[in-house]
Coordinates of C-alpha atoms and ligand atoms in Angstrom, one line a residue:
M1007 CA 33.3 17.4 -4.3
N1008 CA 31.8 16.8 -7.9
S1009 CA 29.0 19.0 -9.4
V1010 CA 25.6 17.1 -10.0
D1011 CA 22.5 17.8 -12.6
Y1012 CA 20.0 17.7 -10.0
D1013 CA 20.2 17.9 -6.1
A1014 CA 17.7 15.3 -5.5
V1015 CA 16.3 12.9 -7.9
V1016 CA 12.8 11.1 -7.3
V1017 CA 11.7 7.9 -8.7
G1018 CA 7.9 7.7 -8.9
A1019 CA 4.9 10.1 -9.2
G1020 CA 2.3 9.3 -7.0
A1021 CA 1.3 11.3 -4.2
G1022 CA 4.7 10.6 -2.6
G1023 CA 6.5 11.7 -5.9
I1024 CA 4.6 14.5 -5.7
Y1025 CA 4.3 15.8 -2.8
A1026 CA 8.5 15.2 -3.0
V1027 CA 8.8 17.3 -5.7
H1028 CA 6.9 20.4 -4.4
K1029 CA 8.7 20.2 -0.8
L1030 CA 12.3 20.1 -2.5
T1031 CA 11.4 22.3 -5.3
Q1032 CA 10.1 24.9 -2.5
E1033 CA 13.4 24.1 -1.0
G1034 CA 15.5 25.5 -3.4
L1035 CA 16.5 22.3 -4.6
R1036 CA 17.0 21.1 -8.3
V1037 CA 14.9 18.2 -8.5
I1038 CA 14.0 15.9 -11.4
A1039 CA 11.4 13.1 -11.3
F1040 CA 11.2 9.7 -13.4
E1041 CA 7.8 8.1 -13.8
G1042 CA 7.0 5.2 -15.9
A1043 CA 3.3 5.8 -16.3
P1044 CA 2.4 8.6 -19.0
D1045 CA 0.9 10.8 -16.1
V1046 CA 1.0 11.6 -12.2
G1047 CA -0.7 8.9 -10.1
G1048 CA 1.2 6.1 -9.2
V1049 CA -1.0 3.0 -7.5
W1050 CA -3.9 5.6 -8.8
Y1051 CA -2.9 5.8 -12.3
H1052 CA -2.3 2.0 -12.8
N1053 CA -5.2 0.7 -10.1
R1054 CA -8.0 1.7 -12.1
Y1055 CA -10.0 -1.5 -12.3
P1056 CA -13.7 -0.9 -12.0
G1057 CA -14.7 -0.9 -7.9
A1058 CA -11.4 0.4 -7.1
R1059 CA -11.4 2.7 -4.0
V1060 CA -9.4 3.8 -1.0
D1061 CA -10.0 2.4 2.4
I1062 CA -8.6 5.3 4.6
E1063 CA -11.3 7.8 4.7
S1064 CA -11.0 11.2 2.1
Y1065 CA -10.6 13.7 5.4
F1066 CA -7.2 11.9 5.7
Y1067 CA -6.7 10.5 2.6
C1068 CA -5.0 13.8 0.9
F1069 CA -2.4 16.4 1.5
P1070 CA -2.8 18.2 5.0
D1071 CA -2.1 21.5 3.0
E1072 CA -3.9 24.6 4.3
E1073 CA -4.0 26.4 0.5
L1074 CA -5.2 22.8 -1.1
Y1075 CA -7.2 21.5 1.3
P1076 CA -10.0 23.9 1.7
R1077 CA -10.2 24.0 -2.4
W1078 CA -10.8 20.5 -2.5
T1079 CA -13.9 18.9 -1.5
W1080 CA -14.8 14.7 -1.6
K1081 CA -18.2 13.3 -3.1
E1082 CA -17.7 10.0 -0.6
R1083 CA -16.4 8.8 2.1
Y1084 CA -14.3 6.0 0.7
P1085 CA -13.8 7.9 -2.9
A1086 CA -13.5 5.3 -6.1
Q1087 CA -10.2 5.6 -8.3
P1088 CA -11.4 8.4 -10.5
E1089 CA -12.0 10.9 -7.7
I1090 CA -8.6 9.7 -6.0
L1091 CA -6.7 10.4 -9.4
A1092 CA -8.4 13.6 -10.1
Y1093 CA -7.2 14.9 -6.9
L1094 CA -3.4 13.9 -7.3
N1095 CA -3.7 15.7 -10.7
F1096 CA -5.2 18.7 -9.2
A1097 CA -2.5 19.0 -6.3
A1098 CA -0.1 17.8 -9.1
D1099 CA -1.2 21.6 -11.2
S1100 CA -1.5 23.3 -7.6
W1101 CA 2.1 22.6 -6.9
G1102 CA 3.2 23.2 -10.5
V1103 CA 5.4 20.4 -10.3
R1104 CA 4.5 18.4 -13.8
P1105 CA 7.6 20.6 -15.7
H1106 CA 10.0 18.3 -13.2
I1107 CA 8.8 15.4 -14.2
R1108 CA 9.7 12.9 -17.4
F1109 CA 6.8 10.8 -17.8
S1110 CA 6.6 7.9 -19.4
T1111 CA 10.4 7.4 -18.4
W1112 CA 11.4 4.0 -16.3
V1113 CA 14.8 4.4 -14.0
T1114 CA 16.6 1.6 -15.2
G1115 CA 19.6 1.7 -13.1
A1116 CA 21.2 4.0 -10.3
Q1117 CA 25.3 4.1 -9.6
W1118 CA 26.3 5.7 -6.5
E1119 CA 29.7 7.1 -7.3
P1120 CA 31.5 7.3 -4.3
A1121 CA 34.4 10.3 -5.3
A1122 CA 31.7 12.3 -6.2
H1123 CA 28.7 11.7 -3.7
R1124 CA 26.3 11.4 -6.1
Y1125 CA 23.9 8.6 -8.0
R1126 CA 24.1 8.7 -12.1
V1127 CA 20.8 7.8 -12.9
T1128 CA 20.1 6.2 -16.5
T1129 CA 16.6 5.5 -17.6
S1130 CA 14.5 4.1 -20.1
S1131 CA 14.5 6.7 -22.6
G1132 CA 18.3 6.9 -23.2
E1133 CA 18.6 9.6 -20.3
S1134 CA 21.7 9.6 -17.8
V1135 CA 21.3 12.5 -15.3
T1136 CA 23.8 13.0 -11.9
G1137 CA 21.9 13.6 -8.7
R1138 CA 23.2 14.3 -5.1
Y1139 CA 19.9 12.2 -3.4
L1140 CA 18.1 9.5 -4.6
I1141 CA 14.7 9.4 -3.4
M1142 CA 12.4 6.1 -4.0
A1143 CA 8.8 7.4 -3.8
S1144 CA 8.0 4.2 -6.0
G1145 CA 5.7 2.6 -3.5
Q1146 CA 5.8 -0.8 -1.4
L1147 CA 2.6 -2.2 -3.2
S1148 CA 3.2 -1.3 -6.8
K1149 CA 5.3 -3.8 -8.7
A1150 CA 2.8 -6.7 -9.7
R1151 CA 3.0 -10.3 -9.2
T1152 CA 3.0 -11.3 -12.8
P1153 CA 0.5 -14.3 -13.7
A1154 CA 2.6 -17.4 -14.0
F1155 CA 0.0 -19.9 -15.1
P1156 CA 0.7 -22.5 -17.8
G1157 CA -1.3 -21.8 -21.0
L1158 CA -2.1 -17.7 -20.6
E1159 CA 0.2 -17.1 -24.0
D1160 CA -2.2 -19.3 -26.1
Y1161 CA -5.1 -17.8 -24.5
R1162 CA -7.2 -16.2 -27.1
G1163 CA -9.7 -13.6 -24.5
R1164 CA -8.5 -10.7 -23.3
W1165 CA -6.5 -10.9 -19.7
V1166 CA -5.4 -7.8 -17.7
Q1167 CA -4.3 -7.1 -13.9
T1168 CA -5.7 -5.3 -11.6
S1169 CA -2.9 -3.5 -10.7
H1170 CA -2.4 -2.2 -14.0
W1171 CA -5.7 -1.9 -15.6
P1172 CA -5.2 -1.2 -19.2
T1173 CA -6.4 2.9 -19.9
D1174 CA -8.3 1.8 -23.1
H1175 CA -11.9 0.6 -22.8
V1176 CA -12.2 -3.2 -21.1
E1177 CA -15.5 -4.5 -22.1
T1178 CA -17.2 -5.9 -19.1
A1179 CA -21.0 -5.4 -20.3
G1180 CA -22.6 -9.0 -21.4
K1181 CA -19.0 -10.8 -21.0
R1182 CA -17.9 -14.0 -19.5
I1183 CA -15.1 -13.0 -16.5
A1184 CA -12.7 -14.4 -14.8
V1185 CA -11.1 -12.9 -11.5
I1186 CA -8.6 -15.2 -9.9
G1187 CA -7.9 -13.8 -6.4
T1188 CA -9.7 -12.2 -3.6
G1189 CA -7.3 -9.8 -1.7
S1190 CA -8.4 -6.2 -1.6
S1191 CA -8.2 -5.4 -5.1
G1192 CA -10.6 -8.7 -5.9
V1193 CA -13.2 -8.1 -3.3
Q1194 CA -13.3 -5.0 -5.0
A1195 CA -13.6 -6.0 -8.5
V1196 CA -16.3 -8.6 -8.3
P1197 CA -19.1 -6.7 -7.5
A1198 CA -18.5 -3.9 -9.5
L1199 CA -17.6 -6.4 -12.5
A1200 CA -21.1 -8.6 -11.8
R1201 CA -23.2 -5.3 -12.5
D1202 CA -23.2 -5.9 -16.1
A1203 CA -21.2 -8.9 -17.0
E1204 CA -22.9 -11.8 -18.7
N1205 CA -21.3 -14.2 -15.7
V1206 CA -18.2 -13.5 -13.0
T1207 CA -16.2 -16.8 -12.0
V1208 CA -14.1 -16.1 -8.8
F1209 CA -11.2 -18.3 -8.1
Q1210 CA -10.5 -18.3 -4.6
R1211 CA -7.4 -19.7 -3.2
T1212 CA -8.0 -18.5 0.8
A1213 CA -11.3 -16.9 2.1
N1214 CA -10.1 -13.5 3.6
Y1215 CA -12.2 -11.3 5.5
S1216 CA -13.7 -8.6 4.2
V1217 CA -16.1 -6.0 5.8
P1218 CA -18.3 -3.6 4.4
A1219 CA -17.1 0.0 3.9
Q1220 CA -20.4 1.2 4.8
N1221 CA -19.1 4.2 2.4
G1222 CA -21.5 7.1 1.7
P1223 CA -21.4 10.4 1.0
L1224 CA -18.9 12.8 2.5
D1225 CA -19.8 14.7 5.9
Q1226 CA -19.4 18.2 3.9
Q1227 CA -19.9 19.7 7.2
K1228 CA -17.3 17.7 8.8
Y1229 CA -14.7 18.5 5.9
A1230 CA -15.2 22.1 5.9
D1231 CA -14.5 22.2 9.6
L1232 CA -11.3 20.6 8.6
A1233 CA -10.3 22.7 6.2
G1234 CA -10.8 25.6 8.8
R1235 CA -8.3 24.5 10.7
V1236 CA -5.7 22.2 8.6
A1237 CA -2.7 22.7 10.7
E1238 CA -4.5 21.4 14.0
M1239 CA -6.0 18.6 12.2
R1240 CA -2.3 17.1 10.2
E1241 CA -0.9 17.6 13.8
A1242 CA -3.8 15.6 15.4
I1243 CA -3.3 12.7 12.7
L1244 CA 0.3 12.3 12.7
H1245 CA -0.4 11.4 16.4
H1246 CA -2.7 9.0 16.0
P1247 CA -1.5 5.3 14.7
T1248 CA -3.2 5.1 11.6
G1249 CA -3.4 8.6 10.4
S1250 CA -6.6 9.2 10.6
D1251 CA -9.5 9.8 13.6
I1252 CA -10.7 5.7 13.2
P1253 CA -11.7 4.6 17.0
L1254 CA -9.1 2.9 18.8
G1255 CA -9.3 -0.5 20.4
A1256 CA -11.8 -0.2 23.6
G1257 CA -10.2 -1.9 25.5
P1258 CA -9.0 -5.5 26.1
A1259 CA -12.2 -7.5 25.2
G1260 CA -12.0 -9.5 28.5
S1261 CA -12.5 -6.4 30.2
F1262 CA -16.5 -6.5 28.4
T1263 CA -19.3 -8.5 29.4
P1264 CA -20.5 -10.5 26.2
E1265 CA -23.8 -8.0 25.7
E1266 CA -20.5 -4.7 25.7
Q1267 CA -18.5 -6.7 23.3
Q1268 CA -21.6 -8.0 20.8
A1269 CA -23.0 -3.9 21.3
L1270 CA -19.0 -2.7 20.8
L1271 CA -18.5 -5.2 17.6
R1272 CA -22.0 -3.9 16.2
E1273 CA -21.0 0.0 16.5
R1274 CA -17.6 -0.4 14.8
W1275 CA -19.4 -2.6 12.1
A1276 CA -22.0 0.2 11.5
R1277 CA -18.9 2.6 11.2
G1278 CA -17.5 0.6 9.0
G1279 CA -14.0 -0.4 7.3
H1280 CA -10.9 -1.1 9.2
T1281 CA -12.7 -0.1 12.6
M1282 CA -13.2 -3.4 12.9
N1283 CA -9.6 -3.8 12.8
A1284 CA -9.5 -2.2 16.4
V1285 CA -12.6 -3.5 18.4
F1286 CA -10.6 -4.8 21.2
S1287 CA -7.2 -3.2 22.3
D1288 CA -5.5 -7.1 22.2
Q1289 CA -7.3 -8.4 18.7
G1290 CA -4.0 -8.4 17.2
T1291 CA -2.1 -10.2 20.1
D1292 CA -5.0 -12.8 21.8
I1293 CA -6.6 -15.1 20.2
H1294 CA -9.5 -15.3 22.2
A1295 CA -10.3 -11.4 21.3
N1296 CA -9.0 -12.0 17.8
T1297 CA -11.9 -14.9 17.8
L1298 CA -14.9 -12.5 19.1
V1299 CA -14.1 -10.3 16.1
A1300 CA -13.7 -13.1 13.6
D1301 CA -16.9 -14.9 14.6
F1302 CA -18.7 -11.8 14.5
V1303 CA -17.3 -11.4 10.3
R1304 CA -17.8 -15.0 10.2
Q1305 CA -21.4 -14.7 10.5
H1306 CA -22.3 -11.6 8.5
V1307 CA -20.8 -14.0 5.3
L1308 CA -23.1 -16.7 6.7
D1309 CA -26.1 -14.2 6.8
T1310 CA -25.3 -12.6 3.4
V1311 CA -24.6 -15.6 1.2
R1312 CA -27.9 -17.4 0.5
D1313 CA -26.4 -20.5 -0.7
P1314 CA -24.8 -22.7 2.3
V1315 CA -22.2 -24.2 0.1
T1316 CA -20.8 -21.1 -1.6
A1317 CA -20.8 -19.6 2.0
D1318 CA -19.1 -22.4 3.6
I1319 CA -16.5 -21.5 1.0
L1320 CA -16.2 -18.0 1.6
T1321 CA -16.2 -18.2 5.2
P1322 CA -12.6 -17.2 6.2
R1323 CA -11.4 -19.7 9.0
S1324 CA -7.5 -20.3 8.1
Y1325 CA -5.6 -17.2 10.2
P1326 CA -7.1 -14.7 12.7
I1327 CA -8.6 -11.5 11.5
G1328 CA -6.3 -8.9 10.7
S1329 CA -3.6 -11.0 10.5
R1330 CA -3.4 -10.3 6.6
R1331 CA -4.6 -7.1 5.2
L1332 CA -8.3 -6.7 6.3
C1333 CA -10.4 -6.4 2.7
V1334 CA -12.9 -3.5 3.0
D1335 CA -15.7 -4.0 0.3
T1336 CA -19.0 -2.8 -1.1
G1337 CA -21.5 -5.7 -2.0
Y1338 CA -18.9 -8.4 -1.9
Y1339 CA -20.6 -11.2 -0.3
E1340 CA -24.0 -10.0 -1.5
A1341 CA -22.8 -10.5 -5.0
F1342 CA -22.8 -14.0 -4.5
N1343 CA -26.3 -14.3 -4.4
Q1344 CA -26.5 -12.8 -8.3
R1345 CA -27.2 -15.7 -10.2
N1346 CA -24.3 -14.2 -12.7
V1347 CA -21.9 -15.1 -9.7
D1348 CA -20.0 -18.5 -9.0
L1349 CA -17.0 -19.0 -6.9
I1350 CA -14.3 -21.7 -7.4
D1351 CA -12.6 -22.9 -5.0
V1352 CA -9.0 -23.7 -6.0
K1353 CA -7.7 -25.3 -2.8
A1354 CA -9.9 -27.9 -3.7
D1355 CA -10.2 -27.8 -7.6
P1356 CA -6.9 -26.4 -8.4
I1357 CA -6.3 -24.1 -11.9
E1358 CA -4.5 -26.5 -14.4
R1359 CA -3.8 -24.2 -17.0
I1360 CA -5.4 -21.3 -19.0
T1361 CA -6.6 -23.2 -22.5
P1362 CA -7.2 -20.8 -25.4
Q1363 CA -10.7 -20.3 -24.3
G1364 CA -10.6 -20.0 -20.6
I1365 CA -9.3 -21.9 -17.6
R1366 CA -9.4 -25.8 -17.0
T1367 CA -9.4 -26.4 -13.3
R1368 CA -9.3 -30.5 -11.9
D1369 CA -12.9 -30.5 -12.0
H1370 CA -13.9 -27.8 -14.8
D1371 CA -13.4 -26.7 -18.3
L1372 CA -14.7 -23.2 -18.3
E1373 CA -14.5 -20.5 -21.2
F1374 CA -13.9 -16.7 -20.7
D1375 CA -14.0 -13.6 -22.6
L1376 CA -11.8 -12.0 -20.0
I1377 CA -9.7 -12.9 -16.9
V1378 CA -8.9 -10.4 -14.3
F1379 CA -5.7 -11.2 -12.3
A1380 CA -6.0 -9.6 -9.1
L1381 CA -2.8 -11.6 -7.4
G1382 CA -1.2 -8.7 -5.5
F1383 CA 2.2 -7.5 -5.2
S1384 CA 5.9 -8.2 -4.7
A1385 CA 5.4 -5.8 -1.9
F1386 CA 8.3 -4.1 -0.3
T1387 CA 11.1 -4.7 -2.3
G1388 CA 9.8 -5.1 -5.9
A1389 CA 9.7 -1.5 -6.9
L1390 CA 12.9 -0.8 -5.3
D1391 CA 14.7 -3.6 -7.5
E1392 CA 13.5 -2.6 -10.3
A1393 CA 15.3 0.7 -10.4
N1394 CA 18.5 -1.6 -10.1
I1395 CA 20.4 0.7 -7.7
R1396 CA 24.1 -0.3 -6.9
N1397 CA 26.2 0.6 -4.4
E1398 CA 30.1 1.4 -5.1
F1399 CA 30.4 -2.5 -4.3
G1400 CA 27.9 -3.2 -7.3
E1401 CA 25.0 -4.5 -4.5
R1402 CA 21.6 -3.8 -4.3
P1403 CA 19.9 -2.8 -1.2
T1404 CA 17.9 -6.2 -1.0
D1405 CA 21.1 -8.0 -1.5
R1406 CA 21.8 -7.1 2.3
W1407 CA 18.2 -7.9 3.5
A1408 CA 18.7 -11.8 3.0
R1409 CA 17.1 -11.7 6.7
G1410 CA 14.7 -8.9 6.2
P1411 CA 15.1 -5.2 5.6
R1412 CA 17.8 -3.4 8.0
T1413 CA 16.8 0.3 8.0
L1414 CA 16.9 3.3 9.8
L1415 CA 13.3 4.5 10.6
G1416 CA 12.5 2.8 7.3
L1417 CA 14.3 5.7 5.3
M1418 CA 17.9 4.9 4.7
T1419 CA 19.8 1.4 4.4
R1420 CA 23.4 1.3 5.3
G1421 CA 25.8 1.0 2.6
F1422 CA 23.6 3.0 0.2
P1423 CA 24.4 6.5 1.3
N1424 CA 21.9 9.5 0.0
L1425 CA 19.3 7.0 -0.7
F1426 CA 15.9 7.7 0.5
L1427 CA 12.8 4.9 0.8
L1428 CA 9.9 6.7 1.1
T1429 CA 7.5 4.7 3.3
G1430 CA 10.0 2.2 3.3
P1431 CA 10.2 -1.3 5.3
G1432 CA 10.9 -0.3 9.7
S1433 CA 8.8 2.4 8.9
P1434 CA 4.6 2.0 9.5
S1435 CA 4.1 2.6 5.8
V1436 CA 1.2 0.1 4.5
L1437 CA -0.2 0.0 8.2
A1438 CA -0.9 3.7 8.3
N1439 CA -2.3 6.4 6.1
M1440 CA 0.0 6.4 2.9
I1441 CA -0.7 9.9 1.7
L1442 CA 0.3 10.9 5.5
D1443 CA 3.4 8.5 5.6
N1444 CA 4.9 10.1 2.6
V1445 CA 4.3 13.9 3.8
Q1446 CA 5.9 12.7 6.9
H1447 CA 8.9 11.1 5.5
V1448 CA 9.1 13.9 2.8
D1449 CA 9.3 16.2 5.6
F1450 CA 12.0 14.5 7.5
V1451 CA 14.0 14.2 4.7
A1452 CA 13.7 18.2 3.2
D1453 CA 14.7 19.0 7.1
L1454 CA 17.7 16.7 7.0
L1455 CA 18.7 17.8 3.7
R1456 CA 18.5 21.4 5.1
H1457 CA 20.7 20.5 7.9
M1458 CA 23.3 18.7 5.8
G1459 CA 23.1 22.1 3.4
E1460 CA 23.8 24.2 6.1
R1461 CA 26.9 22.5 7.6
G1462 CA 28.7 21.7 3.8
H1463 CA 27.8 17.6 3.8
T1464 CA 27.3 16.2 0.8
K1465 CA 26.7 12.0 2.1
V1466 CA 24.6 10.3 4.8
E1467 CA 23.7 7.1 6.1
P1468 CA 22.7 5.4 8.7
E1469 CA 25.2 4.5 11.5
E1470 CA 25.5 0.6 11.8
K1471 CA 24.7 0.8 15.7
A1472 CA 22.0 3.3 15.0
Q1473 CA 20.3 0.7 12.3
D1474 CA 20.8 -2.3 14.5
E1475 CA 19.1 -1.1 16.8
W1476 CA 16.0 0.4 15.1
T1477 CA 15.5 -2.7 13.3
A1478 CA 15.6 -4.5 16.4
H1479 CA 13.2 -2.3 17.6
V1480 CA 10.8 -2.8 15.0
A1481 CA 11.1 -6.5 15.3
E1482 CA 10.2 -6.3 18.9
A1483 CA 7.5 -4.2 18.2
A1484 CA 6.0 -7.1 16.2
S1485 CA 7.0 -10.3 18.8
N1486 CA 4.1 -11.0 19.7
L1487 CA 1.8 -10.4 16.8
L1488 CA -0.7 -12.8 15.9
R1489 CA -0.2 -12.0 12.6
L1490 CA 3.8 -12.6 12.5
N1491 CA 2.9 -16.4 11.9
V1492 CA 0.6 -15.9 9.3
E1493 CA 1.6 -16.0 5.5
N1494 CA 1.5 -12.7 4.2
Y1495 CA 3.2 -9.8 2.5
M1496 CA 3.9 -7.8 5.2
V1497 CA 6.2 -11.2 6.3
H1498 CA 9.5 -11.5 5.3
V1499 CA 10.6 -15.2 6.1
N1500 CA 14.3 -16.3 6.6
R1501 CA 15.1 -19.0 3.8
D1502 CA 17.9 -20.3 6.7
D1503 CA 15.8 -21.0 9.8
G1504 CA 12.4 -20.3 8.6
S1505 CA 12.3 -17.1 11.4
R1506 CA 10.3 -14.1 10.3
V1507 CA 10.2 -10.4 10.3
F1508 CA 7.3 -8.2 10.1
M1509 CA 8.8 -5.5 7.9
P1510 CA 6.2 -2.4 8.3
Y1511 CA 6.5 -0.6 11.6
V1512 CA 3.8 -1.7 14.3
A1513 CA 4.1 0.8 17.2
G1514 CA 2.0 3.3 15.3
L1515 CA 2.7 6.5 13.5
D1516 CA 2.0 8.3 16.5
R1517 CA 5.0 6.6 18.2
Y1518 CA 7.2 6.7 14.9
V1519 CA 6.8 10.3 14.5
A1520 CA 7.8 10.9 17.8
E1521 CA 10.7 8.5 17.1
C1522 CA 11.3 11.0 14.1
D1523 CA 11.3 14.4 15.7
K1524 CA 13.3 12.9 19.0
V1525 CA 15.9 12.1 16.4
A1526 CA 15.7 15.6 14.2
A1527 CA 15.9 17.5 17.4
D1528 CA 19.5 15.4 18.6
D1529 CA 20.8 16.9 15.7
F1530 CA 19.9 13.8 13.1
A1531 CA 21.7 11.2 15.7
G1532 CA 22.2 7.7 13.9
F1533 CA 23.2 9.4 10.7
A1534 CA 26.6 9.4 9.6
F1535 CA 27.5 12.8 7.6
S1536 CA 30.5 13.5 5.8
Ligands
NAP842 P1 -3.4 -9.4 -2.0 O1 -4.1 -8.7 -1.0 O2 -2.1 -10.0 -2.5 O3 -4.2 -10.4 -2.5 C1 -3.7 -11.6 -3.8 C2 -4.7 -12.4 -3.9 O4 -4.5 -13.2 -5.1 C3 -5.1 -13.7 -3.0 O5 -6.2 -13.6 -2.7 C4 -4.0 -14.4 -3.5 O6 -4.5 -15.8 -2.6 C5 -4.1 -14.5 -4.7 N1 -3.6 -14.9 -5.4 C6 -2.4 -14.6 -5.3 N2 -1.4 -15.9 -6.4 C7 -2.4 -17.3 -6.9 C8 -2.7 -18.1 -7.6 N3 -1.4 -18.6 -8.3 N4 -3.3 -18.9 -7.7 C9 -4.8 -18.2 -7.2 N5 -4.8 -16.9 -6.7 C10 -3.7 -16.5 -5.9 O7 -3.5 -8.5 -3.2 P2 -4.6 -7.1 -3.4 O8 -5.9 -7.6 -3.4 O9 -3.8 -6.2 -4.8 O10 -3.8 -6.2 -2.0 C11 -3.0 -5.7 -2.1 C12 -2.8 -4.7 -1.2 O11 -2.9 -3.5 -2.1 C13 -4.0 -4.2 -0.4 O12 -3.6 -5.3 1.0 C14 -3.4 -3.1 0.6 O13 -2.8 -2.6 0.8 C15 -3.9 -2.4 -1.0 N6 -4.6 -2.7 -2.0 C16 -5.8 -1.7 -0.9 C17 -7.2 -1.3 -1.5 C18 -8.1 -0.4 -0.7 O14 -7.5 0.7 -0.4 N7 -9.1 -0.5 -0.5 C19 -7.4 -1.7 -2.7 C20 -6.6 -2.4 -3.3 C21 -5.1 -2.9 -3.1 P3 -4.2 -16.3 -1.5 O15 -4.6 -15.2 0.0 O16 -4.3 -17.5 -1.1 O17 -2.7 -15.8 -0.9

């Protein structure tokens, strides 16, 4: 077999890439990583918009590493972006991964060379290296949807994207600001921007459900306790559906009296954030259970927002709660009680164009100094496509995914040997704690590569049958979900017949880890080696 420059080429230096470089170098592999940004952090490098925070509690949104964990502590339950970025820098420095990473370098192509069992990887800096294994740590929510509004090129103010917030100072104090998009990013940015802007006008297309994070200082006692038993904690969260310790559904809604239902809703509300996703065990599948939770959140909107017209527009009614990712905010609805915050419903009053001065809708012509686009991502496939990975037939992985992603364990896809998709479609991915997802995937890959090294294998890809079975299992797990029928970045809609594929594995991280453990214990059954 031909030689390689590197055993593993890692794409991306966010949490997944940092851990992949650390783990694989520890395994004695020669590793190089490429990262488009000038520093580590991935989405936490780019998403530096005001108000950006994580929505998984910080006890668990970090590496479950016995050496690292006790040396760090967080200030808040849901830390803001600067603290998370500082943490990822701390991890990168502690593990000494930087010398392995080429920053400000995008991967422009990765060609599988079938005779040599390696990828030739080319980059924006003109570099060309070969690697036995290609590890995509490029994230599932990293390739932003670019704004495509007519007239943007003539706009004389400044425009920015939450997903790629500039590193230079973006002046917001005293400015007239438009925010387009009210997903997780938009609802976090609005109250933060409204603090010192002259005016913030929010352009909402769909009213989303947003629940308060109930953020606050970290319970340092709890953190210290976890720091003293990291290995145990790691096992516990790997065996939890979301990779954390949030309470699971208390039981089917119908098993509680109306008073008990309301008490449970209040209790979960007080705890905050994604706990509202699992008040009742059947709220994701039963519309009556779901409506109980949705009504509770809708009532909060009506109780909070003083202007009844604004409250009405903000009230989410078009889909069941949790069937798109629940937004978690700090003061979103409250912001609309400020005199400097306005709302435009773009379904009733569509954006016609960006003008040199601002935004023209059907009914308004508004001037802005700054337009903030919070339009979301080309989820699951955007960053993968961008790397321009080609197999021996010149295909990209997504060329074979016309009817939705086909993977084994969300980690590999047939026809693309030695290519690993960290947190890929078919794994729990965005439904669980993404740092833990990455750690679990990298550990699995490290075990797989060790297995191969011990046997002298240099090529691995999923067996067709195993991939078919896993893809069918992922679909089956999602078959009774309310969210399968809702427009949503997690759902792939087949062009030919309109049928739908839910991309992440919804049965829970715990179940997924058990499946991975079973495969590993069975000598990686389902993977074909040569
Ligand atoms: P998103 O949830 O996809 O939201 C995009 C928003 O832009 C939606 O409100 C969408 O409206 C709107 N939009 C898109 N195109 C538009 C157009 N042409 N005109 C008007 N509005 C338009 O994206 P996101 O807010 O960036 O969040 C994506 C994911 O990133 C989240 O679900 C979460 O997984 C992650 N995230 C997490 C956090 C956190 O940890 N707290 C923070 C930010 C992001 P429609 O709803 O009508 O499509």
